[in-house]
């Protein structure tokens, strides 16, 4: 057995059971060895797709995933998705073949590439240390929530390893202990909550773990707090009567108003960044702001906080409840607030003037209709662009495993691959990919992967024949827009070429085939080319522009 085979065998033994990639000569053996050892390999049509599918799979399954790429160009193709994963602290191991000879066509400084985007460069350096190094890569990914680039130099890959047991017996080191809050931090948190009259909890990425929802719901109940999430944690409080859904630019007017009315805001595993807090505009000047995070370095990075509590979300919420005693406070949960939430916290309940033209459908009308047609058990992934607020906020999701939001790098073109990775992690749910025409055409190669994998996916393209976000950015100042507008593309026809059912939608009546498809048996994936109105920027985009 050689090093490539040993590393490939070791990874599934360490719990890496999904690997996404494009296979070339340099990663052929390691990938095959993983498959022989029981991992599922997902062939993608572009390495960008592989990186983002692995990212989404890891986020939605709560495990570590692998990406497998050819030396040099295979890795550079994956870089945007890897940057998104690294910024999001997704546990990923990227297996990259590596040439170390600068005269090779494939040579590039792979270590520097990893560093440049916040990933951790590691290397398999010898036959003696290979399995240990693979273990260290997985442990770093999983226990430190990092995206790790494990470089596999070609010369080392082919070196012989004598002891097969070494690879199959690979074991991870113990996971680090849960971070329990210190006594004085905890006492301060309880003191703030005891004084709170209108508390709001905002749960972020760090609240997506096991048991966090219940711990937060129980503590919120004790103090009469309203509950909201950042965009990445959307769905966490789905169905909760005091949920405000998402805090931030996406928030509905009622939700934004209630958050602005809070006298205490606690961010739970949430950075309370410019998006989640609308550049601070969602925080009343007199409000006390608390941030709970299991990493001390994360406290106060995005904004000043009055109190930082270093602790795991669940452990901190449970400890605060234990310290708080038992009597329940009304807090922010008065009858007037109950009524406001019931009446209009959901965007789809906010009255609007339909702007459809007959030739083009209003994106709100489109999305509300889809919310009614598509089964509620869904996993939604959204690309970037002006359109993105509509699917993000008008489509309900059943829980935090029903929404996958790869927007830490604000790249367009990641949405389709996100939907594929999320679909594989949540096979019982209907995968929904919501894309702009720009993002859809940037990533169209992975339509092939959807069809090949037999995923019952619905892809909704909000097609305004433009880079709408740029149009709405620059149009008000009278700039020429030829660089950001396009002639019509028949994206439904493109999808049919990939083996999809394709539907063109210009008005609500055109959605009948979508209802037929949704009612089964869904033998092919469906792409909806929705020709949407594009004369105005979306509400959240206007909010975002205010901040710049
Ligand atoms: C990789 C990348 N390139 C360029 C941009 C700048 N950009 C932001 S939104 C956008 C337009 C997206 O167009 P589309 O997908 O059609 O969505 P729309 O804004 O029209 O709703 C562009 C080009 C980006 N964010 N990411
Ligand atoms: Mg567009």
Coordinates of C-alpha atoms and ligand atoms in Angstrom, one line a residue:
X1 CA 0.0 0.0 0.0
X2 CA 1.2 3.5 -0.7
X3 CA 0.6 6.8 1.1
X4 CA -2.3 7.9 -1.2
X5 CA -4.1 4.6 -0.4
X6 CA -3.3 4.8 3.3
X7 CA -4.7 8.4 3.6
X8 CA -7.7 7.4 1.5
X9 CA -8.4 4.5 3.9
X10 CA -7.8 6.5 7.0
X11 CA -10.3 9.3 6.3
X12 CA -13.5 7.2 6.3
X13 CA -12.3 5.5 9.5
X14 CA -12.1 9.0 11.0
X15 CA -15.7 9.7 10.0
X16 CA -15.3 11.5 6.6
X17 CA -17.9 9.7 4.6
X18 CA -18.6 12.1 1.8
X19 CA -16.0 13.4 -0.7
X20 CA -16.8 15.9 -3.5
X21 CA -14.4 16.6 -6.3
X22 CA -13.1 16.4 -9.8
X23 CA -10.6 13.6 -10.3
X24 CA -7.3 14.0 -12.1
X25 CA -4.1 12.0 -12.0
X26 CA -2.9 13.5 -8.7
X27 CA -6.0 12.7 -6.7
X28 CA -7.2 9.5 -8.4
X29 CA -5.7 7.0 -6.0
X30 CA -6.6 8.8 -2.8
X31 CA -10.2 9.3 -3.9
X32 CA -10.6 5.7 -5.0
X33 CA -9.1 4.5 -1.7
X34 CA -11.8 6.5 0.1
X35 CA -14.5 4.9 -2.0
X36 CA -13.1 1.5 -1.3
X37 CA -13.1 2.2 2.4
X38 CA -16.9 3.1 2.2
X39 CA -17.0 6.9 1.5
X40 CA -19.4 8.3 -1.0
X41 CA -17.7 10.2 -3.9
X42 CA -19.7 12.9 -5.6
X43 CA -18.3 13.8 -9.0
X44 CA -18.9 17.5 -9.7
X45 CA -18.5 19.3 -13.0
X46 CA -16.3 22.0 -11.6
X47 CA -14.2 22.2 -8.5
X48 CA -16.1 25.3 -7.4
X49 CA -19.1 23.1 -7.1
X50 CA -17.2 20.5 -5.1
X51 CA -16.0 23.0 -2.5
X52 CA -19.5 24.4 -2.0
X53 CA -21.3 21.1 -2.0
X54 CA -18.9 19.8 0.7
X55 CA -19.4 23.1 2.7
X56 CA -23.1 22.7 2.6
X57 CA -23.0 19.0 3.3
X58 CA -20.9 19.6 6.4
X59 CA -23.1 22.5 7.6
X60 CA -26.4 20.5 7.2
X61 CA -25.1 17.2 8.5
X62 CA -23.0 18.5 11.4
X63 CA -20.0 16.4 10.2
X64 CA -16.8 17.0 8.5
X65 CA -16.7 16.6 4.7
X66 CA -13.9 16.3 2.1
X67 CA -13.0 17.9 -1.2
X68 CA -10.7 16.1 -3.6
X69 CA -8.8 18.1 -6.2
X70 CA -6.1 17.8 -8.8
X71 CA -2.8 19.6 -8.2
X72 CA -2.7 23.4 -9.0
X73 CA -5.6 24.2 -11.3
X74 CA -7.9 21.8 -9.5
X75 CA -7.3 23.7 -6.3
X76 CA -7.4 27.2 -7.8
X77 CA -10.8 26.4 -9.3
X78 CA -12.1 25.6 -5.8
X79 CA -10.8 28.7 -4.1
X80 CA -14.0 30.8 -4.0
X81 CA -16.0 28.0 -2.4
X82 CA -13.1 27.3 0.0
X83 CA -13.0 30.9 1.0
X84 CA -16.7 30.8 1.9
X85 CA -16.1 27.6 3.9
X86 CA -13.1 29.1 5.7
X87 CA -14.9 32.3 6.6
X88 CA -17.9 30.3 7.9
X89 CA -15.6 28.1 10.0
X90 CA -16.9 25.0 8.2
X91 CA -15.1 21.8 9.1
X92 CA -13.7 20.6 5.7
X93 CA -10.6 18.7 4.7
X94 CA -9.4 19.5 1.2
X95 CA -7.3 16.7 -0.3
X96 CA -5.1 18.5 -2.9
X97 CA -2.5 16.7 -4.9
X98 CA 0.6 18.9 -4.9
X99 CA 3.6 19.3 -7.2
X100 CA 6.7 20.7 -5.5
X101 CA 8.7 21.4 -8.6
X102 CA 8.3 25.0 -9.7
X103 CA 8.9 24.2 -13.4
X104 CA 5.8 22.0 -13.5
X105 CA 2.8 23.5 -15.3
X106 CA 0.7 22.6 -12.3
X107 CA 3.0 24.3 -9.8
X108 CA 1.5 27.0 -7.6
X109 CA 2.2 27.8 -3.9
X110 CA -0.7 25.9 -2.4
X111 CA 0.2 26.7 1.1
X112 CA 0.1 30.4 0.4
X113 CA -3.3 29.9 -1.3
X114 CA -4.7 28.3 1.8
X115 CA -3.3 31.0 4.1
X116 CA -4.6 33.8 1.8
X117 CA -8.2 32.7 2.4
X118 CA -8.1 31.7 6.0
X119 CA -7.8 28.0 5.5
X120 CA -5.2 26.0 7.5
X121 CA -2.4 24.5 5.3
X122 CA -1.2 21.1 6.3
X123 CA 0.8 18.5 4.4
X124 CA 1.4 14.7 4.3
X125 CA 5.2 14.7 4.5
X126 CA 6.3 11.0 4.7
X127 CA 5.2 7.4 4.7
X128 CA 5.9 7.2 8.4
X129 CA 3.8 10.2 9.3
X130 CA 1.1 10.2 6.7
X131 CA -1.8 8.6 8.6
X132 CA -1.0 10.7 11.7
X133 CA -1.0 13.8 9.5
X134 CA -4.4 12.9 8.0
X135 CA -5.7 12.4 11.5
X136 CA -4.4 15.8 12.5
X137 CA -6.1 17.4 9.5
X138 CA -9.5 15.9 10.4
X139 CA -9.1 16.8 14.1
X140 CA -8.2 20.4 13.2
X141 CA -11.2 20.6 10.9
X142 CA -13.6 19.1 13.3
X143 CA -12.4 20.3 16.7
X144 CA -11.3 23.8 15.7
X145 CA -14.0 24.3 13.0
X146 CA -11.5 25.0 10.3
X147 CA -11.2 24.5 6.6
X148 CA -8.0 22.5 6.2
X149 CA -6.0 22.1 3.0
X150 CA -4.2 18.8 3.3
X151 CA -1.5 18.9 0.6
X152 CA -0.5 15.5 -0.8
X153 CA 2.8 15.9 -2.7
X154 CA 3.0 13.4 -5.6
X155 CA 6.3 12.1 -4.5
X156 CA 5.1 11.3 -1.0
X157 CA 1.8 9.8 -2.3
X158 CA 3.6 7.0 -4.1
X159 CA 5.9 6.1 -1.2
X160 CA 5.2 2.6 0.2
X161 CA 3.6 2.1 3.6
X162 CA 4.3 -1.2 5.2
X163 CA 1.6 -1.4 7.9
X164 CA -2.0 -1.4 6.6
X165 CA -3.4 -1.6 10.1
X166 CA -2.0 1.9 10.6
X167 CA -4.6 3.3 8.2
X168 CA -7.7 1.4 9.2
X169 CA -7.0 1.8 12.8
X170 CA -6.7 5.6 12.6
X171 CA -8.4 7.4 15.5
X172 CA -9.2 11.0 16.3
X173 CA -7.9 12.6 19.5
X174 CA -10.6 13.5 22.1
X175 CA -12.7 16.5 21.2
X176 CA -12.1 19.6 23.3
X177 CA -14.3 20.0 26.3
X178 CA -17.4 22.1 26.1
X179 CA -16.6 25.7 27.1
X180 CA -18.5 26.4 30.4
X181 CA -19.0 30.1 31.3
X182 CA -17.1 31.4 34.3
X183 CA -19.0 32.3 37.4
X184 CA -18.7 36.0 37.2
X185 CA -19.7 36.1 33.5
X186 CA -22.7 34.0 34.3
X187 CA -23.7 36.2 37.3
X188 CA -23.4 39.3 35.1
X189 CA -25.6 37.7 32.4
X190 CA -28.2 36.7 34.9
X191 CA -28.1 40.2 36.4
X192 CA -28.7 41.8 32.9
X193 CA -31.6 39.4 32.2
X194 CA -33.1 40.1 35.6
X195 CA -33.2 43.8 34.9
X196 CA -34.5 43.3 31.3
X197 CA -38.0 44.5 30.5
X198 CA -38.0 43.8 26.8
X199 CA -35.3 41.2 26.0
X200 CA -34.6 39.9 22.6
X201 CA -32.4 36.8 21.9
X202 CA -30.6 36.6 18.6
X203 CA -29.3 33.2 17.9
X204 CA -26.5 32.7 15.3
X205 CA -24.4 30.0 13.8
X206 CA -23.2 28.9 17.2
X207 CA -26.8 28.0 18.2
X208 CA -27.3 25.4 15.5
X209 CA -25.8 22.6 17.7
X210 CA -27.7 19.9 19.5
X211 CA -29.9 21.0 22.4
X212 CA -29.3 24.8 21.8
X213 CA -32.8 25.5 20.6
X214 CA -34.4 24.0 23.7
X215 CA -32.0 25.7 26.1
X216 CA -32.6 29.1 24.5
X217 CA -36.4 28.6 24.3
X218 CA -36.4 27.7 28.0
X219 CA -34.4 30.7 29.1
X220 CA -36.4 33.0 26.8
X221 CA -39.5 31.7 28.4
X222 CA -38.2 32.5 31.9
X223 CA -37.5 36.2 31.0
X224 CA -40.2 36.8 28.4
X225 CA -37.7 37.3 25.6
X226 CA -38.6 37.4 21.9
X227 CA -36.4 35.1 19.8
X228 CA -34.8 35.8 16.4
X229 CA -31.9 34.4 14.4
X230 CA -29.2 35.6 12.1
X231 CA -29.7 34.6 8.5
X232 CA -27.5 31.5 8.8
X233 CA -29.5 30.1 11.7
X234 CA -32.9 30.8 10.1
X235 CA -35.5 28.2 11.0
X236 CA -34.1 27.6 14.5
X237 CA -37.3 28.9 16.1
X238 CA -39.7 28.0 13.4
X239 CA -43.2 27.6 14.8
X240 CA -42.3 29.3 18.1
X241 CA -45.1 31.8 19.0
X242 CA -42.6 34.5 20.0
X243 CA -40.3 34.1 17.0
X244 CA -39.4 37.2 15.0
X245 CA -37.7 35.0 12.3
X246 CA -34.5 36.7 11.0
X247 CA -33.0 39.8 12.5
X248 CA -31.1 42.1 10.2
X249 CA -31.6 43.4 6.7
X250 CA -34.0 40.6 5.8
X251 CA -36.2 41.3 8.9
X252 CA -39.9 42.2 8.3
X253 CA -41.0 45.7 9.4
X254 CA -42.7 44.2 12.5
X255 CA -39.6 42.2 13.5
X256 CA -37.3 45.1 12.9
X257 CA -39.4 47.4 15.0
X258 CA -39.6 45.0 17.9
X259 CA -35.9 44.4 17.9
X260 CA -35.3 48.1 17.9
X261 CA -37.6 48.3 20.9
X262 CA -35.5 45.9 23.0
X263 CA -33.7 47.1 26.1
X264 CA -31.5 44.0 26.2
X265 CA -30.2 42.1 23.1
X266 CA -28.3 38.9 23.7
X267 CA -26.4 37.4 20.7
X268 CA -26.1 33.7 21.2
X269 CA -23.2 32.3 19.1
X270 CA -23.9 35.3 16.9
X271 CA -21.5 38.0 16.0
X272 CA -24.3 40.7 15.8
X273 CA -22.5 42.0 12.7
X274 CA -23.6 44.8 10.3
X275 CA -26.0 42.5 8.5
X276 CA -27.7 41.0 11.6
X277 CA -28.0 44.4 13.3
X278 CA -28.4 46.6 10.2
X279 CA -25.2 48.5 10.9
X280 CA -26.3 49.0 14.5
X281 CA -29.6 50.5 13.4
X282 CA -31.6 47.7 15.0
X283 CA -30.1 48.4 18.4
X284 CA -31.7 51.2 20.5
X285 CA -29.0 53.6 21.8
X286 CA -29.8 52.7 25.4
X287 CA -30.0 48.9 24.9
X288 CA -27.6 46.6 26.8
X289 CA -25.9 44.3 24.3
X290 CA -24.5 40.9 25.4
X291 CA -22.6 38.5 23.3
X292 CA -22.2 34.8 24.2
X293 CA -19.6 32.8 22.3
X294 CA -17.4 29.8 23.0
X295 CA -14.4 31.6 21.6
X296 CA -13.0 34.6 23.5
X297 CA -11.5 36.1 20.4
X298 CA -15.0 36.4 18.8
X299 CA -16.3 38.7 21.5
X300 CA -16.7 42.3 20.3
X301 CA -15.2 41.7 16.9
X302 CA -18.1 43.2 14.9
X303 CA -19.4 45.7 17.4
X304 CA -18.9 46.9 21.0
X305 CA -20.8 44.9 23.5
X306 CA -21.6 45.7 27.1
X307 CA -21.0 42.2 28.3
X308 CA -19.1 39.3 26.7
X309 CA -19.7 35.8 28.0
X310 CA -17.2 33.1 26.9
X311 CA -19.2 29.9 26.9
X312 CA -20.9 27.4 24.7
X313 CA -24.5 28.5 23.8
X314 CA -26.3 25.5 25.3
X315 CA -24.1 25.3 28.4
X316 CA -24.5 29.0 29.1
X317 CA -28.2 29.1 28.5
X318 CA -28.7 26.1 30.8
X319 CA -26.5 27.5 33.5
X320 CA -28.2 30.9 33.3
X321 CA -31.6 29.2 33.7
X322 CA -30.4 27.1 36.6
X323 CA -29.1 30.3 38.3
X324 CA -32.3 32.2 37.6
X325 CA -34.8 30.4 39.7
X326 CA -38.2 29.4 38.5
X327 CA -40.7 32.3 38.4
X328 CA -41.5 33.4 34.8
X329 CA -41.6 37.0 33.7
X330 CA -43.8 38.5 31.1
X331 CA -41.0 40.6 29.8
X332 CA -41.5 41.5 26.1
X333 CA -44.4 39.0 25.7
X334 CA -47.4 41.3 26.3
X335 CA -50.7 40.9 24.4
X336 CA -50.0 43.8 22.1
X337 CA -46.7 42.2 21.0
X338 CA -48.4 38.9 20.6
X339 CA -50.9 40.4 18.2
X340 CA -48.3 42.3 16.2
X341 CA -46.3 39.1 15.7
X342 CA -49.3 37.0 14.8
X343 CA -50.5 39.5 12.3
X344 CA -47.4 40.6 10.4
X345 CA -44.1 39.2 11.5
X346 CA -43.9 37.0 8.3
X347 CA -43.0 38.9 5.2
X348 CA -45.6 37.0 3.2
X349 CA -48.3 38.6 5.4
X350 CA -47.2 42.1 4.7
X351 CA -49.6 43.8 2.2
X352 CA -48.1 44.9 -1.1
X353 CA -49.1 46.1 -4.5
X354 CA -48.5 43.4 -7.0
X355 CA -46.1 44.8 -9.7
X356 CA -46.6 42.0 -12.2
X357 CA -47.0 43.1 -15.8
X358 CA -48.3 40.0 -17.6
X359 CA -44.9 39.6 -19.2
X360 CA -43.1 39.5 -15.8
X361 CA -44.2 38.2 -12.4
X362 CA -43.7 40.1 -9.1
X363 CA -41.1 38.1 -7.1
X364 CA -43.2 38.3 -4.0
X365 CA -46.3 36.8 -5.8
X366 CA -44.1 34.1 -7.2
X367 CA -42.5 33.2 -3.9
X368 CA -45.7 33.2 -1.9
X369 CA -47.3 30.9 -4.5
X370 CA -44.3 28.6 -4.3
X371 CA -44.5 28.6 -0.5
X372 CA -48.0 27.2 -0.9
X373 CA -47.2 24.8 -3.6
X374 CA -44.0 23.2 -2.4
X375 CA -44.0 20.7 0.5
X376 CA -43.1 22.2 3.9
X377 CA -40.4 19.6 4.5
X378 CA -37.8 21.3 2.4
X379 CA -34.2 22.4 2.5
X380 CA -33.7 25.8 1.0
X381 CA -30.5 27.2 -0.4
X382 CA -30.2 30.7 -1.7
X383 CA -27.6 32.4 -4.0
X384 CA -26.6 36.0 -3.9
X385 CA -28.2 39.0 -5.6
X386 CA -31.0 41.5 -5.4
X387 CA -33.5 38.6 -5.5
X388 CA -32.2 36.8 -2.5
X389 CA -34.4 38.3 0.2
X390 CA -37.6 36.9 -1.5
X391 CA -36.8 33.2 -1.2
X392 CA -34.9 33.7 2.1
X393 CA -37.9 35.3 3.8
X394 CA -41.1 34.4 1.9
X395 CA -40.4 30.6 1.9
X396 CA -40.8 29.0 5.3
X397 CA -38.3 26.4 6.4
X398 CA -39.1 23.7 9.0
X399 CA -36.0 24.2 11.2
X400 CA -32.3 25.3 11.1
X401 CA -31.5 22.2 9.0
X402 CA -33.9 23.5 6.4
X403 CA -31.9 26.6 5.4
X404 CA -28.4 26.7 4.0
X405 CA -26.9 30.2 3.5
X406 CA -23.4 30.3 2.0
X407 CA -23.0 34.1 2.0
X408 CA -20.0 34.8 4.2
X409 CA -17.9 35.7 1.1
X410 CA -20.9 37.3 -0.6
X411 CA -20.1 35.5 -3.8
X412 CA -22.7 34.9 -6.5
X413 CA -22.8 31.4 -8.1
X414 CA -22.6 29.2 -4.9
X415 CA -26.4 28.6 -4.5
X416 CA -26.8 25.6 -6.8
X417 CA -23.9 23.7 -5.3
X418 CA -25.1 24.6 -1.9
X419 CA -28.5 23.1 -2.7
X420 CA -26.8 19.9 -3.8
X421 CA -24.7 19.5 -0.7
X422 CA -27.7 20.3 1.5
X423 CA -29.9 17.9 -0.4
X424 CA -27.4 15.0 0.2
X425 CA -27.3 15.8 4.0
X426 CA -31.1 16.0 4.2
X427 CA -32.3 13.3 1.8
X428 CA -35.9 13.2 3.3
X429 CA -36.6 16.8 2.2
X430 CA -37.4 18.6 -1.0
X431 CA -34.3 20.5 -2.0
X432 CA -35.0 24.0 -3.2
X433 CA -32.3 26.1 -4.9
X434 CA -33.2 29.8 -5.4
X435 CA -30.9 31.6 -7.8
X436 CA -30.6 34.8 -9.8
X437 CA -30.1 34.5 -13.5
X438 CA -26.5 35.6 -13.0
X439 CA -25.7 33.0 -10.3
X440 CA -27.6 30.3 -12.2
X441 CA -25.6 30.8 -15.5
X442 CA -22.3 31.1 -13.5
X443 CA -22.9 27.7 -12.0
X444 CA -25.0 25.9 -14.7
X445 CA -22.5 23.1 -15.0
X446 CA -23.8 21.6 -11.8
X447 CA -27.3 21.2 -13.2
X448 CA -25.6 18.0 -14.6
X449 CA -24.8 16.9 -11.1
X450 CA -28.3 17.4 -9.9
X451 CA -29.7 15.3 -12.7
X452 CA -27.0 12.6 -12.4
X453 CA -27.5 12.2 -8.7
X454 CA -31.3 11.9 -9.3
X455 CA -32.1 14.6 -6.8
X456 CA -35.8 15.7 -6.8
X457 CA -34.7 19.3 -6.7
X458 CA -36.6 22.4 -7.7
X459 CA -34.4 25.2 -9.0
X460 CA -36.1 28.6 -9.0
X461 CA -34.4 31.2 -11.1
X462 CA -35.4 34.8 -10.4
X463 CA -34.6 35.9 -13.9
X464 CA -34.5 39.7 -14.5
X465 CA -32.0 39.3 -17.4
X466 CA -29.6 41.4 -15.4
X467 CA -27.2 41.6 -12.5
X468 CA -30.0 43.3 -10.7
X469 CA -28.1 44.1 -7.6
X470 CA -25.7 46.2 -9.7
X471 CA -28.5 47.7 -11.7
X472 CA -30.2 49.0 -8.6
X473 CA -26.9 50.1 -7.1
X474 CA -26.0 52.3 -10.1
X475 CA -29.2 53.2 -11.9
X476 CA -30.2 55.9 -9.4
X477 CA -27.0 57.8 -10.2
X478 CA -27.7 57.7 -13.9
X479 CA -24.8 55.5 -14.8
X480 CA -24.9 53.5 -18.1
X481 CA -26.0 49.9 -17.3
X482 CA -25.0 48.0 -20.5
X483 CA -22.3 46.1 -18.6
X484 CA -24.8 44.7 -16.1
X485 CA -27.9 44.0 -18.4
X486 CA -28.3 41.1 -20.8
X487 CA -30.6 40.0 -23.6
X488 CA -33.2 37.3 -22.5
X489 CA -31.8 33.8 -22.0
X490 CA -34.1 30.8 -22.1
X491 CA -32.8 29.2 -18.9
X492 CA -35.7 26.6 -18.9
X493 CA -34.4 25.4 -22.3
X494 CA -30.8 25.2 -20.9
X495 CA -32.1 23.1 -18.0
X496 CA -34.0 20.8 -20.3
X497 CA -30.7 20.2 -22.1
X498 CA -29.4 18.9 -18.7
X499 CA -32.4 16.6 -18.3
X500 CA -34.6 18.8 -16.1
X501 CA -38.2 19.6 -16.6
X502 CA -38.2 23.3 -17.5
X503 CA -41.0 25.7 -16.9
X504 CA -41.1 29.4 -17.9
X505 CA -43.2 31.6 -15.6
X506 CA -44.4 35.1 -16.5
X507 CA -47.5 35.2 -14.3
X508 CA -49.2 33.1 -11.5
X509 CA -51.2 31.0 -14.0
X510 CA -47.9 29.6 -15.4
X511 CA -47.3 27.9 -12.1
X512 CA -49.8 25.0 -12.7
X513 CA -47.0 22.7 -14.0
X514 CA -45.1 23.3 -10.8
X515 CA -48.0 22.1 -8.7
X516 CA -48.3 19.0 -11.0
X517 CA -44.6 18.3 -10.5
X518 CA -44.8 18.9 -6.8
X519 CA -47.6 16.4 -6.4
X520 CA -45.3 13.7 -7.7
X521 CA -43.7 11.4 -8.8
X522 CA -40.9 14.0 -9.5
X523 CA -39.0 11.7 -11.9
X524 CA -36.8 14.6 -13.1
X525 CA -35.6 17.7 -11.3
X526 CA -37.5 20.9 -12.1
X527 CA -36.2 24.3 -13.1
X528 CA -38.5 27.3 -13.0
X529 CA -37.3 30.2 -15.2
X530 CA -39.3 33.0 -13.6
X531 CA -39.2 36.2 -15.6
X532 CA -39.4 38.6 -12.7
X533 CA -40.1 42.3 -12.6
X534 CA -36.9 44.2 -12.1
X535 CA -37.8 47.8 -11.9
X536 CA -37.1 48.3 -8.2
X537 CA -34.4 47.1 -5.8
X538 CA -35.4 44.8 -3.0
X539 CA -36.0 46.2 0.5
X540 CA -33.0 44.5 2.0
X541 CA -30.7 45.9 -0.8
X542 CA -31.9 49.4 0.0
X543 CA -31.0 48.6 3.7
X544 CA -27.6 47.4 2.7
X545 CA -26.8 50.5 0.6
X546 CA -27.7 52.7 3.6
X547 CA -24.8 51.1 5.5
X548 CA -22.1 51.9 2.9
Ligands
LIG1 C1 -18.3 36.0 -7.8 C2 -19.0 37.3 -7.7 N1 -18.9 38.2 -8.8 C3 -19.5 39.4 -8.8 C4 -20.2 39.8 -7.7 C5 -20.9 41.1 -7.7 N2 -22.3 40.9 -7.8 C6 -23.1 41.0 -6.7 S1 -24.7 40.7 -7.0 C7 -24.4 40.5 -8.6 C8 -25.5 40.3 -9.6 C9 -26.2 38.9 -9.4 O1 -27.1 38.8 -10.5 P1 -28.2 37.7 -10.4 O2 -27.7 36.4 -10.0 O3 -29.0 37.7 -11.7 O4 -29.2 38.3 -9.2 P2 -30.0 39.7 -9.2 O5 -29.1 40.6 -8.5 O6 -30.2 40.0 -10.6 O7 -31.2 39.4 -8.5 C10 -23.1 40.6 -8.9 C11 -22.5 40.6 -10.3 C12 -20.3 38.9 -6.6 N3 -20.9 39.2 -5.5 N4 -19.7 37.7 -6.7
LIG2 MG1 -30.6 38.9 -12.2

